[in-house]
Short mmCIF file of N, CA and C and ligand atoms in Angstrom, two decimals:
data_model
loop_
_atom_site.label_atom_id
_atom_site.label_comp_id
_atom_site.label_asym_id
_atom_site.label_seq_id
_atom_site.Cartn_x
_atom_site.Cartn_y
_atom_site.Cartn_z
N MET A 1 -13.17 6.40 15.66
CA MET A 1 -12.44 6.53 14.43
C MET A 1 -11.63 7.71 14.45
N ALA A 2 -10.51 7.67 13.73
CA ALA A 2 -9.56 8.86 13.80
C ALA A 2 -8.82 8.82 12.49
N LEU A 3 -8.40 9.99 12.00
CA LEU A 3 -7.65 10.01 10.81
C LEU A 3 -6.16 9.95 11.25
N LEU A 4 -5.38 8.96 10.46
CA LEU A 4 -3.97 8.92 10.74
C LEU A 4 -3.13 9.86 9.81
N LYS A 5 -1.94 10.02 10.23
CA LYS A 5 -1.02 10.92 9.42
C LYS A 5 -0.12 9.98 8.43
N LEU A 6 -0.41 10.47 7.23
CA LEU A 6 0.30 9.65 5.99
C LEU A 6 1.72 9.99 6.10
N VAL A 7 2.60 9.02 5.67
CA VAL A 7 4.02 9.19 5.72
C VAL A 7 4.39 9.13 4.15
N PHE A 8 5.39 10.06 3.86
CA PHE A 8 5.71 10.20 2.49
C PHE A 8 7.17 9.74 2.11
N TYR A 9 7.35 9.14 1.01
CA TYR A 9 8.74 8.88 0.39
C TYR A 9 9.63 10.11 0.63
N PRO A 10 10.77 10.11 1.10
CA PRO A 10 11.65 8.96 1.30
C PRO A 10 11.79 8.61 2.77
N ASP A 11 10.70 8.46 3.44
CA ASP A 11 10.68 8.16 4.79
C ASP A 11 11.23 6.72 5.00
N ASP A 12 12.16 6.52 5.96
CA ASP A 12 12.75 5.11 6.03
C ASP A 12 11.78 4.04 6.38
N ILE A 13 10.64 4.27 7.07
CA ILE A 13 9.60 3.26 7.33
C ILE A 13 9.11 2.62 6.01
N LEU A 14 9.01 3.23 4.98
CA LEU A 14 8.69 2.81 3.77
C LEU A 14 9.62 1.88 2.97
N ARG A 15 10.85 1.80 3.54
CA ARG A 15 11.77 0.89 2.95
C ARG A 15 12.10 -0.24 4.13
N THR A 16 11.36 -0.41 5.09
CA THR A 16 11.56 -1.23 6.15
C THR A 16 10.47 -2.51 5.99
N ARG A 17 11.03 -3.71 6.27
CA ARG A 17 10.05 -4.83 6.17
C ARG A 17 9.34 -4.87 7.42
N ALA A 18 7.92 -4.92 7.29
CA ALA A 18 6.97 -4.75 8.52
C ALA A 18 7.01 -5.98 9.37
N GLU A 19 6.78 -6.03 10.52
CA GLU A 19 6.62 -7.19 11.35
C GLU A 19 5.29 -7.81 11.34
N PRO A 20 5.18 -9.06 11.56
CA PRO A 20 3.84 -9.74 11.58
C PRO A 20 3.13 -9.37 12.86
N VAL A 21 1.84 -9.41 12.68
CA VAL A 21 0.95 -9.05 13.78
C VAL A 21 0.57 -10.29 14.63
N GLY A 22 0.68 -10.34 15.79
CA GLY A 22 0.34 -11.49 16.73
C GLY A 22 -1.07 -11.60 16.86
N LYS A 23 -1.65 -11.85 18.13
CA LYS A 23 -2.91 -12.00 18.43
C LYS A 23 -3.63 -10.69 18.13
N LEU A 24 -4.81 -10.73 17.39
CA LEU A 24 -5.58 -9.48 16.94
C LEU A 24 -6.32 -9.05 18.31
N THR A 25 -6.03 -7.86 18.50
CA THR A 25 -6.73 -7.27 19.80
C THR A 25 -7.85 -6.20 19.32
N GLU A 26 -8.60 -5.77 20.30
CA GLU A 26 -9.41 -4.65 19.98
C GLU A 26 -8.67 -3.34 19.45
N LYS A 27 -7.46 -3.20 20.04
CA LYS A 27 -6.66 -2.04 19.53
C LYS A 27 -6.39 -2.14 18.10
N THR A 28 -6.02 -3.41 17.63
CA THR A 28 -5.60 -3.53 16.19
C THR A 28 -6.93 -3.44 15.39
N ALA A 29 -8.08 -3.81 15.84
CA ALA A 29 -9.25 -3.61 15.04
C ALA A 29 -9.52 -2.15 14.94
N GLN A 30 -9.34 -1.37 16.02
CA GLN A 30 -9.57 0.01 15.91
C GLN A 30 -8.49 0.77 14.94
N PHE A 31 -7.28 0.18 15.00
CA PHE A 31 -6.29 0.69 14.06
C PHE A 31 -6.72 0.39 12.60
N MET A 32 -7.13 -0.73 12.42
CA MET A 32 -7.71 -1.11 11.10
C MET A 32 -8.79 -0.25 10.52
N ASP A 33 -9.77 0.11 11.45
CA ASP A 33 -10.71 0.95 11.15
C ASP A 33 -10.25 2.59 10.80
N ASP A 34 -9.30 2.93 11.57
CA ASP A 34 -8.54 4.22 11.43
C ASP A 34 -8.07 4.23 9.92
N MET A 35 -7.29 3.04 9.68
CA MET A 35 -6.54 3.11 8.27
C MET A 35 -7.73 3.19 7.33
N ALA A 36 -8.81 2.36 7.29
CA ALA A 36 -9.92 2.53 6.32
C ALA A 36 -10.46 4.01 6.25
N GLU A 37 -10.61 4.53 7.38
CA GLU A 37 -11.16 5.87 7.14
C GLU A 37 -10.08 6.81 6.67
N THR A 38 -8.73 6.75 6.93
CA THR A 38 -7.74 7.60 6.38
C THR A 38 -7.74 7.30 4.81
N MET A 39 -7.90 6.02 4.39
CA MET A 39 -7.82 5.64 3.04
C MET A 39 -8.95 6.25 2.32
N TYR A 40 -10.20 6.28 2.85
CA TYR A 40 -11.28 6.92 2.19
C TYR A 40 -11.16 8.40 2.10
N LYS A 41 -10.77 9.01 3.16
CA LYS A 41 -10.59 10.46 3.29
C LYS A 41 -9.48 10.97 2.29
N SER A 42 -8.52 10.06 2.02
CA SER A 42 -7.38 10.43 1.04
C SER A 42 -7.70 10.10 -0.36
N GLN A 43 -9.05 9.44 -0.58
CA GLN A 43 -9.44 9.04 -1.90
C GLN A 43 -8.48 7.93 -2.43
N GLY A 44 -7.90 7.13 -1.64
CA GLY A 44 -7.11 6.04 -2.01
C GLY A 44 -7.98 4.80 -2.13
N ILE A 45 -7.42 3.75 -2.79
CA ILE A 45 -8.17 2.42 -2.96
C ILE A 45 -7.30 1.42 -2.22
N GLY A 46 -6.25 1.76 -1.54
CA GLY A 46 -5.52 0.88 -0.70
C GLY A 46 -4.49 1.62 0.22
N LEU A 47 -4.23 0.97 1.25
CA LEU A 47 -3.29 1.65 2.30
C LEU A 47 -2.65 0.55 3.15
N ALA A 48 -1.21 0.75 3.36
CA ALA A 48 -0.58 -0.22 4.23
C ALA A 48 -0.12 0.44 5.40
N ALA A 49 -0.01 -0.27 6.62
CA ALA A 49 0.26 0.27 7.87
C ALA A 49 1.65 1.07 7.81
N PRO A 50 2.63 0.69 7.15
CA PRO A 50 3.85 1.47 7.30
C PRO A 50 3.54 3.00 6.60
N GLN A 51 2.58 3.11 5.76
CA GLN A 51 2.31 4.49 5.24
C GLN A 51 1.56 5.40 6.30
N VAL A 52 1.14 4.84 7.42
CA VAL A 52 0.75 5.63 8.52
C VAL A 52 1.50 5.48 9.66
N GLY A 53 2.82 5.11 9.42
CA GLY A 53 3.82 5.10 10.43
C GLY A 53 3.82 3.86 11.44
N LEU A 54 3.25 2.82 11.01
CA LEU A 54 3.34 1.69 11.88
C LEU A 54 3.90 0.35 11.11
N SER A 55 4.99 -0.14 11.46
CA SER A 55 5.74 -1.06 10.84
C SER A 55 5.11 -2.54 11.22
N ARG A 56 3.79 -2.77 10.84
CA ARG A 56 3.22 -4.00 11.16
C ARG A 56 2.41 -4.43 9.83
N ARG A 57 2.33 -5.81 9.68
CA ARG A 57 1.81 -6.42 8.37
C ARG A 57 0.25 -6.22 8.32
N ILE A 58 -0.20 -5.01 7.96
CA ILE A 58 -1.63 -4.75 7.98
C ILE A 58 -1.92 -3.95 6.86
N LEU A 59 -2.98 -4.17 6.09
CA LEU A 59 -3.42 -3.47 4.99
C LEU A 59 -4.84 -3.28 4.86
N THR A 60 -5.34 -2.25 4.11
CA THR A 60 -6.84 -2.06 3.77
C THR A 60 -6.91 -1.79 2.40
N MET A 61 -7.91 -2.26 1.75
CA MET A 61 -8.23 -1.86 0.47
C MET A 61 -9.76 -2.03 0.14
N ASP A 62 -10.07 -1.16 -0.88
CA ASP A 62 -11.42 -1.33 -1.38
C ASP A 62 -11.49 -0.93 -2.79
N VAL A 63 -11.68 -2.09 -3.57
CA VAL A 63 -11.67 -2.03 -5.14
C VAL A 63 -12.95 -2.70 -5.47
N PRO A 64 -13.75 -2.07 -6.30
CA PRO A 64 -15.00 -2.72 -6.61
C PRO A 64 -15.01 -4.19 -7.37
N ALA A 65 -15.90 -5.00 -7.20
CA ALA A 65 -15.99 -6.33 -7.68
C ALA A 65 -15.79 -6.16 -9.12
N SER A 66 -16.51 -5.00 -9.79
CA SER A 66 -16.35 -4.97 -11.20
C SER A 66 -14.96 -4.68 -11.71
N GLU A 67 -14.05 -4.33 -10.81
CA GLU A 67 -12.66 -4.06 -11.13
C GLU A 67 -11.80 -5.22 -10.64
N GLY A 68 -12.43 -6.40 -10.23
CA GLY A 68 -11.65 -7.58 -9.73
C GLY A 68 -11.34 -7.53 -8.29
N GLY A 69 -12.00 -6.60 -7.56
CA GLY A 69 -11.50 -6.31 -6.21
C GLY A 69 -12.85 -6.98 -5.28
N HIS A 70 -12.94 -6.17 -4.10
CA HIS A 70 -13.86 -6.73 -3.11
C HIS A 70 -14.18 -5.53 -2.25
N ASP A 71 -15.37 -5.61 -1.69
CA ASP A 71 -15.76 -4.58 -0.71
C ASP A 71 -14.67 -4.49 0.39
N LEU A 72 -14.74 -3.34 1.10
CA LEU A 72 -13.61 -3.20 2.11
C LEU A 72 -12.80 -4.38 2.62
N ILE A 73 -11.60 -4.54 2.36
CA ILE A 73 -10.79 -5.53 2.93
C ILE A 73 -9.86 -4.98 4.00
N GLN A 74 -9.87 -5.56 5.27
CA GLN A 74 -9.00 -5.29 6.37
C GLN A 74 -8.24 -6.67 6.77
N LEU A 75 -6.99 -6.42 6.44
CA LEU A 75 -6.32 -7.81 6.57
C LEU A 75 -5.01 -7.61 7.38
N ALA A 76 -4.71 -8.55 8.21
CA ALA A 76 -3.44 -8.68 8.83
C ALA A 76 -2.65 -9.97 8.30
N ASN A 77 -1.29 -9.84 8.16
CA ASN A 77 -0.56 -11.02 7.81
C ASN A 77 -0.98 -11.49 6.47
N PRO A 78 -1.10 -10.70 5.45
CA PRO A 78 -1.55 -11.24 4.22
C PRO A 78 -0.35 -12.05 3.58
N GLU A 79 -1.11 -13.00 2.80
CA GLU A 79 -0.05 -13.95 2.09
C GLU A 79 -0.70 -14.30 0.65
N ILE A 80 0.11 -14.12 -0.39
CA ILE A 80 -0.27 -14.60 -1.72
C ILE A 80 0.00 -15.95 -1.87
N ILE A 81 -1.12 -16.82 -2.04
CA ILE A 81 -0.81 -18.14 -2.17
C ILE A 81 -0.75 -18.79 -3.53
N GLU A 82 -1.37 -18.04 -4.44
CA GLU A 82 -1.45 -18.34 -5.83
C GLU A 82 -1.33 -17.07 -6.79
N SER A 83 -0.69 -17.13 -7.79
CA SER A 83 -0.64 -16.00 -8.77
C SER A 83 -0.46 -16.49 -10.19
N SER A 84 -1.10 -15.85 -11.12
CA SER A 84 -0.92 -16.25 -12.49
C SER A 84 -1.14 -14.92 -13.42
N GLY A 85 -0.54 -15.07 -14.64
CA GLY A 85 -1.00 -14.04 -15.61
C GLY A 85 -0.09 -12.83 -15.48
N LYS A 86 -0.04 -11.83 -16.32
CA LYS A 86 0.63 -10.73 -16.27
C LYS A 86 -0.39 -9.50 -16.68
N ILE A 87 -0.26 -8.45 -15.86
CA ILE A 87 -1.00 -7.33 -16.21
C ILE A 87 -0.08 -6.00 -15.97
N ILE A 88 -0.24 -5.04 -16.96
CA ILE A 88 0.48 -3.73 -16.60
C ILE A 88 -0.57 -2.74 -16.46
N TRP A 89 -0.29 -1.95 -15.34
CA TRP A 89 -1.35 -0.98 -14.75
C TRP A 89 -0.42 0.31 -14.38
N GLN A 90 -1.09 1.47 -14.74
CA GLN A 90 -0.49 2.71 -14.31
C GLN A 90 -0.82 2.93 -12.91
N GLU A 91 0.22 2.90 -11.99
CA GLU A 91 -0.03 2.86 -10.51
C GLU A 91 0.35 4.25 -9.91
N GLY A 92 -0.30 4.66 -8.92
CA GLY A 92 0.13 5.69 -8.01
C GLY A 92 0.17 5.29 -6.70
N CYS A 93 0.40 6.19 -5.72
CA CYS A 93 0.67 5.76 -4.35
C CYS A 93 0.44 7.03 -3.42
N LEU A 94 -0.20 6.82 -2.32
CA LEU A 94 -0.51 7.93 -1.30
C LEU A 94 0.69 8.51 -0.78
N SER A 95 1.73 7.62 -0.68
CA SER A 95 3.09 8.20 -0.25
C SER A 95 3.90 8.65 -1.30
N PHE A 96 3.41 8.84 -2.46
CA PHE A 96 4.16 9.62 -3.57
C PHE A 96 3.19 10.45 -4.33
N PRO A 97 2.79 11.68 -3.71
CA PRO A 97 1.84 12.54 -4.27
C PRO A 97 2.45 12.95 -5.71
N GLY A 98 1.55 12.96 -6.60
CA GLY A 98 1.65 13.56 -7.97
C GLY A 98 2.30 12.68 -9.01
N ILE A 99 2.94 11.44 -8.74
CA ILE A 99 3.51 10.75 -9.71
C ILE A 99 2.65 9.47 -9.98
N SER A 100 2.93 8.81 -11.18
CA SER A 100 2.42 7.51 -11.41
C SER A 100 3.28 6.91 -12.53
N ALA A 101 3.27 5.43 -12.60
CA ALA A 101 4.07 4.86 -13.58
C ALA A 101 3.60 3.43 -13.99
N ASP A 102 3.79 2.93 -14.98
CA ASP A 102 3.33 1.58 -15.52
C ASP A 102 4.08 0.61 -14.78
N VAL A 103 3.41 -0.38 -14.05
CA VAL A 103 4.11 -1.54 -13.34
C VAL A 103 3.43 -2.78 -13.81
N GLU A 104 4.35 -3.80 -14.00
CA GLU A 104 3.84 -5.11 -14.45
C GLU A 104 3.75 -5.93 -13.19
N ARG A 105 2.54 -6.71 -13.02
CA ARG A 105 2.44 -7.55 -11.98
C ARG A 105 1.54 -8.92 -12.43
N ALA A 106 1.30 -9.74 -11.42
CA ALA A 106 0.42 -10.86 -11.71
C ALA A 106 -0.97 -10.32 -11.94
N ALA A 107 -1.75 -11.03 -12.90
CA ALA A 107 -2.92 -10.49 -13.24
C ALA A 107 -4.18 -11.09 -12.34
N GLU A 108 -3.95 -12.19 -11.70
CA GLU A 108 -4.85 -13.02 -10.86
C GLU A 108 -4.01 -13.51 -9.59
N ILE A 109 -4.61 -13.24 -8.30
CA ILE A 109 -3.97 -13.75 -7.32
C ILE A 109 -5.08 -14.31 -6.21
N THR A 110 -4.67 -15.24 -5.47
CA THR A 110 -5.37 -15.58 -4.30
C THR A 110 -4.60 -15.19 -3.02
N VAL A 111 -5.25 -14.53 -2.17
CA VAL A 111 -4.48 -13.95 -0.94
C VAL A 111 -5.31 -14.48 0.19
N THR A 112 -4.54 -14.78 1.38
CA THR A 112 -5.04 -15.07 2.68
C THR A 112 -4.57 -14.26 3.68
N GLY A 113 -5.30 -14.22 4.78
CA GLY A 113 -4.86 -13.48 6.02
C GLY A 113 -5.95 -13.50 7.06
N THR A 114 -5.68 -12.64 8.02
CA THR A 114 -6.51 -12.56 9.13
C THR A 114 -7.33 -11.23 9.21
N GLY A 115 -8.67 -11.34 9.37
CA GLY A 115 -9.52 -10.24 9.28
C GLY A 115 -9.54 -9.41 10.62
N ARG A 116 -10.18 -8.31 10.63
CA ARG A 116 -10.21 -7.44 11.87
C ARG A 116 -10.72 -8.12 13.10
N ASP A 117 -11.67 -9.13 12.91
CA ASP A 117 -12.29 -9.82 14.12
C ASP A 117 -11.48 -11.09 14.33
N GLY A 118 -10.35 -11.40 13.76
CA GLY A 118 -9.53 -12.48 14.04
C GLY A 118 -9.97 -13.68 13.20
N GLU A 119 -10.92 -13.50 12.21
CA GLU A 119 -11.36 -14.48 11.20
C GLU A 119 -10.21 -14.85 10.28
N SER A 120 -10.18 -16.10 9.64
CA SER A 120 -9.40 -16.36 8.49
C SER A 120 -10.19 -15.90 7.13
N LEU A 121 -9.39 -15.30 6.39
CA LEU A 121 -10.00 -14.64 5.13
C LEU A 121 -9.11 -15.15 3.92
N ARG A 122 -9.93 -15.36 2.82
CA ARG A 122 -9.34 -15.69 1.58
C ARG A 122 -10.01 -14.83 0.39
N PHE A 123 -9.28 -14.31 -0.45
CA PHE A 123 -9.78 -13.49 -1.66
C PHE A 123 -9.21 -13.88 -2.82
N GLU A 124 -10.03 -13.98 -4.00
CA GLU A 124 -9.55 -14.22 -5.29
C GLU A 124 -9.71 -12.83 -6.03
N LEU A 125 -8.52 -12.26 -6.38
CA LEU A 125 -8.58 -10.89 -7.03
C LEU A 125 -8.01 -11.02 -8.48
N SER A 126 -8.44 -10.13 -9.29
CA SER A 126 -7.88 -9.95 -10.53
C SER A 126 -7.79 -8.42 -10.92
N GLY A 127 -7.26 -8.05 -11.94
CA GLY A 127 -7.37 -6.68 -12.63
C GLY A 127 -6.77 -5.71 -11.46
N LEU A 128 -7.52 -4.57 -11.41
CA LEU A 128 -7.07 -3.61 -10.30
C LEU A 128 -7.04 -4.14 -9.09
N GLY A 129 -7.91 -4.99 -8.73
CA GLY A 129 -8.03 -5.66 -7.51
C GLY A 129 -6.63 -6.40 -7.18
N ALA A 130 -6.09 -7.13 -8.07
CA ALA A 130 -4.99 -7.92 -7.88
C ALA A 130 -3.68 -6.94 -7.95
N VAL A 131 -3.70 -5.87 -8.65
CA VAL A 131 -2.81 -4.83 -8.73
C VAL A 131 -2.51 -4.18 -7.32
N CYS A 132 -3.71 -3.81 -6.88
CA CYS A 132 -3.89 -3.15 -5.56
C CYS A 132 -3.26 -3.84 -4.45
N MET A 133 -3.75 -5.14 -4.40
CA MET A 133 -3.26 -6.02 -3.20
C MET A 133 -1.73 -6.27 -3.31
N GLN A 134 -1.15 -6.47 -4.50
CA GLN A 134 0.26 -6.66 -4.53
C GLN A 134 1.01 -5.55 -4.28
N HIS A 135 0.44 -4.27 -4.65
CA HIS A 135 1.11 -2.92 -4.19
C HIS A 135 1.09 -2.85 -2.78
N GLU A 136 0.07 -3.04 -2.05
CA GLU A 136 0.03 -2.96 -0.60
C GLU A 136 0.93 -4.06 0.12
N ILE A 137 0.81 -5.20 -0.29
CA ILE A 137 1.77 -6.19 0.29
C ILE A 137 3.21 -5.86 -0.03
N ASP A 138 3.63 -5.29 -1.21
CA ASP A 138 4.89 -4.76 -1.28
C ASP A 138 5.34 -3.83 -0.22
N HIS A 139 4.45 -2.98 0.15
CA HIS A 139 4.61 -1.88 1.15
C HIS A 139 5.17 -2.70 2.54
N LEU A 140 4.48 -3.75 2.73
CA LEU A 140 4.77 -4.53 4.02
C LEU A 140 6.16 -5.12 3.88
N ASP A 141 6.55 -5.28 2.80
CA ASP A 141 8.06 -5.73 2.52
C ASP A 141 9.02 -4.57 2.13
N GLY A 142 8.64 -3.42 2.50
CA GLY A 142 9.58 -2.20 2.36
C GLY A 142 9.92 -1.85 0.81
N ILE A 143 8.95 -2.40 -0.08
CA ILE A 143 9.15 -2.16 -1.44
C ILE A 143 8.01 -1.20 -2.01
N ASN A 144 8.47 -0.18 -2.71
CA ASN A 144 7.64 0.81 -3.20
C ASN A 144 7.54 0.66 -4.75
N PHE A 145 6.32 1.17 -5.29
CA PHE A 145 6.09 0.94 -6.74
C PHE A 145 7.16 1.26 -7.78
N VAL A 146 7.89 2.35 -7.29
CA VAL A 146 8.95 2.89 -8.18
C VAL A 146 10.15 1.86 -8.16
N ASP A 147 10.29 0.96 -7.20
CA ASP A 147 11.17 -0.09 -7.19
C ASP A 147 11.04 -1.06 -8.27
N HIS A 148 9.98 -1.09 -8.95
CA HIS A 148 9.62 -1.98 -9.94
C HIS A 148 10.10 -1.34 -11.36
N LEU A 149 10.68 -0.06 -11.36
CA LEU A 149 11.15 0.59 -12.44
C LEU A 149 12.54 0.41 -12.46
N ARG A 150 13.19 0.59 -13.73
CA ARG A 150 14.59 0.33 -13.94
C ARG A 150 15.06 1.46 -14.67
N GLY A 151 16.41 1.70 -14.48
CA GLY A 151 17.15 2.65 -15.33
C GLY A 151 16.59 4.06 -15.44
N LEU A 152 16.43 4.53 -16.72
CA LEU A 152 16.09 5.86 -17.03
C LEU A 152 14.66 6.14 -16.59
N LYS A 153 13.70 5.15 -16.73
CA LYS A 153 12.40 5.30 -16.22
C LYS A 153 12.23 5.65 -14.89
N ARG A 154 12.96 4.96 -14.11
CA ARG A 154 13.06 5.08 -12.66
C ARG A 154 13.59 6.48 -12.33
N ARG A 155 14.67 6.94 -12.92
CA ARG A 155 15.28 8.20 -12.65
C ARG A 155 14.30 9.24 -13.03
N LEU A 156 13.70 9.14 -14.08
CA LEU A 156 12.65 10.25 -14.60
C LEU A 156 11.62 10.34 -13.60
N VAL A 157 11.14 9.22 -13.17
CA VAL A 157 9.92 9.31 -12.24
C VAL A 157 10.34 9.89 -10.98
N LEU A 158 11.49 9.50 -10.41
CA LEU A 158 11.88 10.03 -9.08
C LEU A 158 12.28 11.49 -9.25
N ARG A 159 12.83 11.94 -10.33
CA ARG A 159 13.14 13.33 -10.63
C ARG A 159 11.90 14.12 -10.61
N GLU A 160 10.77 13.59 -11.19
CA GLU A 160 9.54 14.43 -11.17
C GLU A 160 8.95 14.53 -9.76
N TYR A 161 9.12 13.46 -9.04
CA TYR A 161 8.72 13.38 -7.64
C TYR A 161 9.40 14.41 -6.87
N ALA A 162 10.67 14.52 -7.06
CA ALA A 162 11.55 15.63 -6.31
C ALA A 162 11.09 16.97 -6.65
N ARG A 163 10.79 17.06 -7.88
CA ARG A 163 10.44 18.46 -8.45
C ARG A 163 8.96 18.91 -7.73
N LEU A 164 8.07 17.88 -7.73
CA LEU A 164 6.79 18.19 -7.27
C LEU A 164 6.78 18.29 -5.78
N ASN A 165 7.59 17.69 -5.02
CA ASN A 165 7.62 17.58 -3.52
C ASN A 165 8.80 18.03 -2.93
N LYS A 166 9.20 19.15 -3.26
CA LYS A 166 10.57 19.80 -2.72
C LYS A 166 10.38 19.82 -1.17
N SER A 167 9.26 20.26 -0.78
CA SER A 167 8.88 20.47 0.70
C SER A 167 8.99 19.17 1.46
N LEU A 168 8.63 17.99 0.94
CA LEU A 168 8.52 16.80 1.56
C LEU A 168 10.02 16.25 1.63
N ILE A 169 10.83 16.50 0.68
CA ILE A 169 12.34 15.96 0.62
C ILE A 169 13.09 16.87 1.46
N SER A 170 13.10 18.31 1.37
CA SER A 170 14.04 18.93 2.03
C SER A 170 13.75 19.21 3.50
N THR A 171 12.52 19.20 3.73
CA THR A 171 12.25 19.58 5.16
C THR A 171 11.23 18.39 5.64
N GLU A 172 11.79 17.24 5.58
CA GLU A 172 10.96 16.02 5.96
C GLU A 172 10.61 16.03 7.44
N ALA A 173 11.65 16.51 8.26
CA ALA A 173 11.37 16.45 9.73
C ALA A 173 10.01 17.34 9.94
N GLY A 174 9.97 18.41 9.25
CA GLY A 174 8.92 19.24 9.42
C GLY A 174 7.55 18.74 9.01
N VAL A 175 7.61 18.00 8.04
CA VAL A 175 6.32 17.41 7.46
C VAL A 175 5.49 16.46 8.45
N HIS A 176 6.52 15.78 9.19
CA HIS A 176 5.98 14.88 10.29
C HIS A 176 5.69 15.40 11.61
N ALA A 177 6.01 16.69 11.87
CA ALA A 177 5.94 17.26 13.11
C ALA A 177 4.48 17.25 13.58
CO1 CO B 1 1.40 2.74 -2.14
#
């Protein structure tokens, strides 16, 4: 296991559509475990591969069943095959330290994908579980939670982010060195 380095907005990889994963290898499984370790150490509930610098369709999340989630999920090529309802949740993101904002998403989803050992998986998620999964799949499509905000709300949140994270924005190269 190893900790991976987090990538912060406005890194280009966070706005890039990630590539599907082919055959799952031992290396992919190891990467998924590293992602999970990185998520737990960062006290996150979800993490997508682009957030640790790999543009591949892989995510991990751990939201308790009492919150509509599931014990540790490690998923490649996730797809939402059903969704219903609406829910508004105050979201944050490990790639956007310090800010949060209300985002509207589907309240219940069914997602399929491939697990770390190559098995086919299917999860029914709701509440925070559904919110988190949609947030992570968005990352795989190059979409960040602030992209769900419009107009003044979006400008205010991004201005606050810039104020809090001057070092990430003005010396981005240094952050990733
Ligand atoms: Co995020």
